[in-house]
Structure formats: structure tokens, C-alpha cells
């Protein structure tokens, strides 16, 4: 067995059941879900249009004949047209902020909320959480699912929570120091922000007692993980989820950290080619599509996430038998098409973090001033690497430009900026500003 950084514990025996046993449960739950959504207007119509009745689904392979659901479908049935239970049974409403102004709402029954707590507890335990830990949660508590989801998960494990919420970074650091939190929960970009503010106060990892971090809510690279681990002196774990499916708790890393275990007894996952919608082979990148199997208030069938990742069914040394997903390399709607080349912002992050001297704070601006796309990448330089010598800075800039070209295949104009010049986020970081979109050119 691989060497784990801590004792490998499993929260729920369902995580290690045999694949066959799980498939039987999945089918039963899928059939129950189909019965539950038969009266949701969107699905009633979709089933009628496709000429299928819920009882036609007799095996998991039949899933492929069922209709898909998109964010646009949810928007078209704003605010709660996908509700599958009477309003009186709704116990909670969350939402994801849309770029279009109105959020997409998702609803939970009391049972859904309990399931959610269990699912978050599973990945927290997989990533080292014990009942005697104190967890500092620096996610927003509000319509965003991050704060409440992780909060429930920590409580389910029996650990203690500091619901610090997002923002006011110096205060976060004071709380972590004074209360001696063991675990930090937030977005990866906010973790870096916290590390940086701590450093500016003359504090290093030895001044904080954080040992693990559970980070999610936005894409991040392996280099970003290293930067966080080094700067905070912790082990950093990735967890993934989306509000439409349940929020955090869809998947998370175990101690082996070779992909995020998908909680397959609650969600069926498919990985498809985003253009043809045909399944892609394991190990190949595609768009993840999830079907909820136990959600009561708002089940979704074949929900297109727009998240690009690959699936891995190989055996994991932790003993969990669930399929793992890779990091999300990007979202289909975040993919930049620059002069015909497809680039995910994460590739640019990967390239620039490979160059010694760069800080993991960057902003990508895309524009089309004439007929051709132009990309400007603003990169912060570490204070100790910032130099008055033009030639040194020029050399660094050239190295970053070359690295981005070799990794991402596009030529960009790199601007080195002084430490602390780019805006910091307390939640999901904004990495790309696409002026072409504002001008209606894409
Ligand atoms: O971000 C749920 C969540 C909160 C997950 C906290 C993990 C921790 P939404 O606001 O609906 O829900 O945004 C969902 O965020 O489709 C991905 O594009 C992205 N995302 C979430 N987790 C990760 C991750 C929450 N670990 C969208 N890596 C998803 C990459 C992630 N992207």
C-alpha cells in the first residue's frame, strides 16, 4: 500500500462496497429518481418527446437514452420549476451566482441536507479530518453552497467549526492563530491570499497550527497545490462539487491524492465529448455529466457540468472502490479560443508557475482590437525577485512568454507587475477578462 501521510480512515462502508453491489444500488436509485421526477414539467415533456417512460429504464446502460439537463434548462424554469416535492417539504434553498444576474436556485429537503452532510463528511475524513480537530471555514455562508456544506460535513464528523466566513483576511489570521485551528477550508486562491497576508505580518507556517486544507470551488493546478502547501506548511486536498448537483460533496481526494473519489452511490457520472455528447474512454478528458440518485427536492438527470476532467477506475490504495475524477482542467465556457487555438486558463497558470520567481497571482486579458485576438498576461513577481535591472526583468518576461507558448501553444504579451498589484479574491478568483465578450465579438 502507498505510504499515507496519516492513518487512512473510511467514513462510510458504502465507499468500499464492490462495484457490482454499487451498480445494483445505483440502478434501484435511478429508477426511484425517474419515478420522482416524472411529474416535473421539464422531464415530463422530455420523456414524452423522446418517447420513453421511466419504467423503460431496466439497466444502467439505459441511462444514455435519457434526456440531458443544462444550466439553460434550469434558467428557463426559474426560480424553482425543477422542484420534485411540494413546496412545504423544502428545507433550504441555495443558489449559484450566474453571470447573467439571476442566480440558479437549488432546493433541499431535510433528508437532502442530511445526505449532504454525510457526503461532505466522507471527503473530509478521507482527507484527514478527525473528531478532535478544529476547522476554520473561510467560505461564504449564504446562497453559495461552500460554507454551509462544509460546515455540516465537519459537524457530522464530530469536529469543531469556526464559521469565519469569507473576507477580512487579517481577522481570519488572528482567529486561526488565537484559536489554533488544525484545518483550513476555503477556495485555493483564498488560501494563497491568507498565506500572503500572514507573511506580510511576519508570520510563517510555524506561527499557525493548520495541518490540512480542504480546498475547492474553483480550478487549480498541481503547482498551485505546491505553492499553498509550501507557504502554509500544510497538506492541501482538493474537493469538487456544484450547486445543481448538491454543492460540495460530489467528490474529494483521499490520502493518496490521485484524483477525487466520486460518491457514486449518490451520483452517476458520465464523461462525454462536449460536441458529440458521445462517451469518452476512461483516462481521456471530457465533460462531466451527473445524475443525482438520492436527491429528493430537486433531482437532476444527466446534468451537463461544462467541467472538463478525466475518469480513472483503477484501484486506489485507500480501499475506496469509487471512480476518481482528475482535477478539473477548465470549463467549456471558460475555454479561450485565441486565434483558433483552444486554451484553458489553467494551462497558462501551469506554465507561469513553472518559472522560478513568479507568484501564483495572475490575470489574463483577451481582446480583439483589430482582426486578431491578443492576449495580455499580468503576472506578479515575488518581492525578492523584483529587480530594478531591466535586463533581469526582460529575461524573466521572455522565459514566461516562452513557457506559455510551449505549454499552451499561444503567444501572449507578458507584463510583470509588482507584488500586491493584482486584486485578491476572498472566494472564487477571477482569472480572465475577455473584452471580446463585452464587445459581443464572441
Ligand atoms: O463551487 C460548490 C463547491 C463549494 C465545491 C466549495 C467545492 C467546495 P458552484 O458555485 O455551483 O458550486 O460552482 C460549481 O465550480 O462546476 C466547477 O466549475 C467549479 N469547481 C468546484 N469545485 C472545483 C474544484 C461550488 N475542486 C463550479 N476544481 C463547478 C475545479 C471546481 N473546479
XYZ file of N, CA and C and ligand atoms in Angstrom, residues 95-97 139 144-146 150 215-220 238-244 247-249 260 305 307 328 331 428, ligand 1:
122
model
N -28.077 28.730 -4.063
C -28.059 29.160 -5.456
C -26.646 29.376 -5.919
N -26.478 29.358 -7.232
C -25.155 29.691 -7.755
C -25.312 31.002 -8.498
N -24.342 31.867 -8.274
C -24.452 33.183 -8.895
C -24.180 33.049 -10.374
N -15.188 30.077 3.807
C -16.059 30.144 2.621
C -17.211 31.074 2.943
N -24.293 30.671 -1.708
C -23.188 29.786 -2.095
C -23.199 28.552 -1.188
N -22.967 27.390 -1.787
C -23.081 26.142 -1.021
C -21.826 25.808 -0.203
N -20.722 26.510 -0.472
C -19.446 26.148 0.157
C -19.482 26.192 1.685
N -19.691 22.505 3.843
C -18.520 22.066 4.607
C -18.806 22.101 6.108
N -9.640 22.322 -0.042
C -9.902 23.446 -0.928
C -10.716 23.020 -2.139
N -11.600 23.895 -2.576
C -12.418 23.589 -3.743
C -13.204 24.810 -4.153
N -14.074 24.604 -5.127
C -14.932 25.690 -5.591
C -14.417 26.366 -6.849
N -13.177 26.075 -7.230
C -12.603 26.692 -8.438
C -11.438 25.824 -8.920
N -11.112 25.939 -10.199
C -9.989 25.135 -10.717
C -8.653 25.595 -10.152
N -7.766 24.654 -9.937
C -6.399 24.975 -9.507
C -5.483 23.893 -10.022
N -8.036 18.455 -2.501
C -8.974 19.025 -3.467
C -10.360 18.407 -3.277
N -11.395 19.221 -3.302
C -12.748 18.655 -3.329
C -13.594 19.429 -4.309
N -14.546 18.715 -4.896
C -15.296 19.257 -6.029
C -16.798 19.094 -5.832
N -17.527 20.007 -6.390
C -18.978 19.869 -6.391
C -19.597 21.048 -7.101
N -20.882 20.997 -7.308
C -21.585 22.120 -7.915
C -22.994 22.168 -7.365
N -23.505 23.382 -7.231
C -24.785 23.531 -6.543
C -25.888 22.706 -7.182
N -25.939 22.673 -8.509
C -27.048 21.993 -9.184
C -27.099 20.500 -8.825
N -23.801 20.646 -4.336
C -22.840 21.568 -3.718
C -21.559 20.785 -3.507
N -20.698 21.193 -2.554
C -19.522 20.377 -2.274
C -19.990 19.005 -1.790
N -19.161 17.968 -2.003
C -19.574 16.632 -1.558
C -19.765 15.684 -2.732
N -10.065 12.633 -7.378
C -11.125 12.819 -6.383
C -12.148 11.696 -6.517
N -22.192 19.580 -16.693
C -21.495 20.485 -15.774
C -20.671 21.541 -16.504
N -17.720 21.114 -16.929
C -16.382 20.915 -16.356
C -15.654 19.808 -17.111
N -10.223 19.340 -12.392
C -10.954 19.959 -13.495
C -9.955 20.866 -14.213
N -13.473 24.865 -17.670
C -14.880 24.726 -18.036
C -15.020 25.024 -19.519
N -14.109 32.777 -5.206
C -13.588 32.255 -6.468
C -12.819 33.372 -7.174
O -18.458 25.800 -6.042
C -19.507 24.012 -4.818
C -18.285 23.847 -4.001
C -18.057 24.671 -2.927
C -17.374 22.845 -4.287
C -16.948 24.512 -2.172
C -16.256 22.657 -3.512
C -16.038 23.491 -2.437
P -20.935 26.336 -7.612
O -20.813 27.714 -7.028
O -22.238 25.949 -8.186
O -20.632 25.262 -6.517
O -19.798 26.188 -8.689
C -19.582 24.958 -9.292
O -17.215 25.389 -9.530
O -18.947 23.415 -11.924
C -16.637 23.876 -11.235
O -16.530 24.615 -12.434
C -16.095 24.718 -10.093
N -15.466 23.883 -9.083
C -15.955 23.484 -7.895
N -15.035 22.741 -7.230
C -13.948 22.657 -8.037
C -12.672 22.024 -7.945
C -19.448 25.127 -5.832
N -12.278 21.354 -6.868
C -18.407 25.031 -10.234
N -11.832 22.139 -9.004
C -18.094 23.692 -10.848
C -12.196 22.816 -10.097
C -14.236 23.366 -9.220
N -13.363 23.437 -10.238
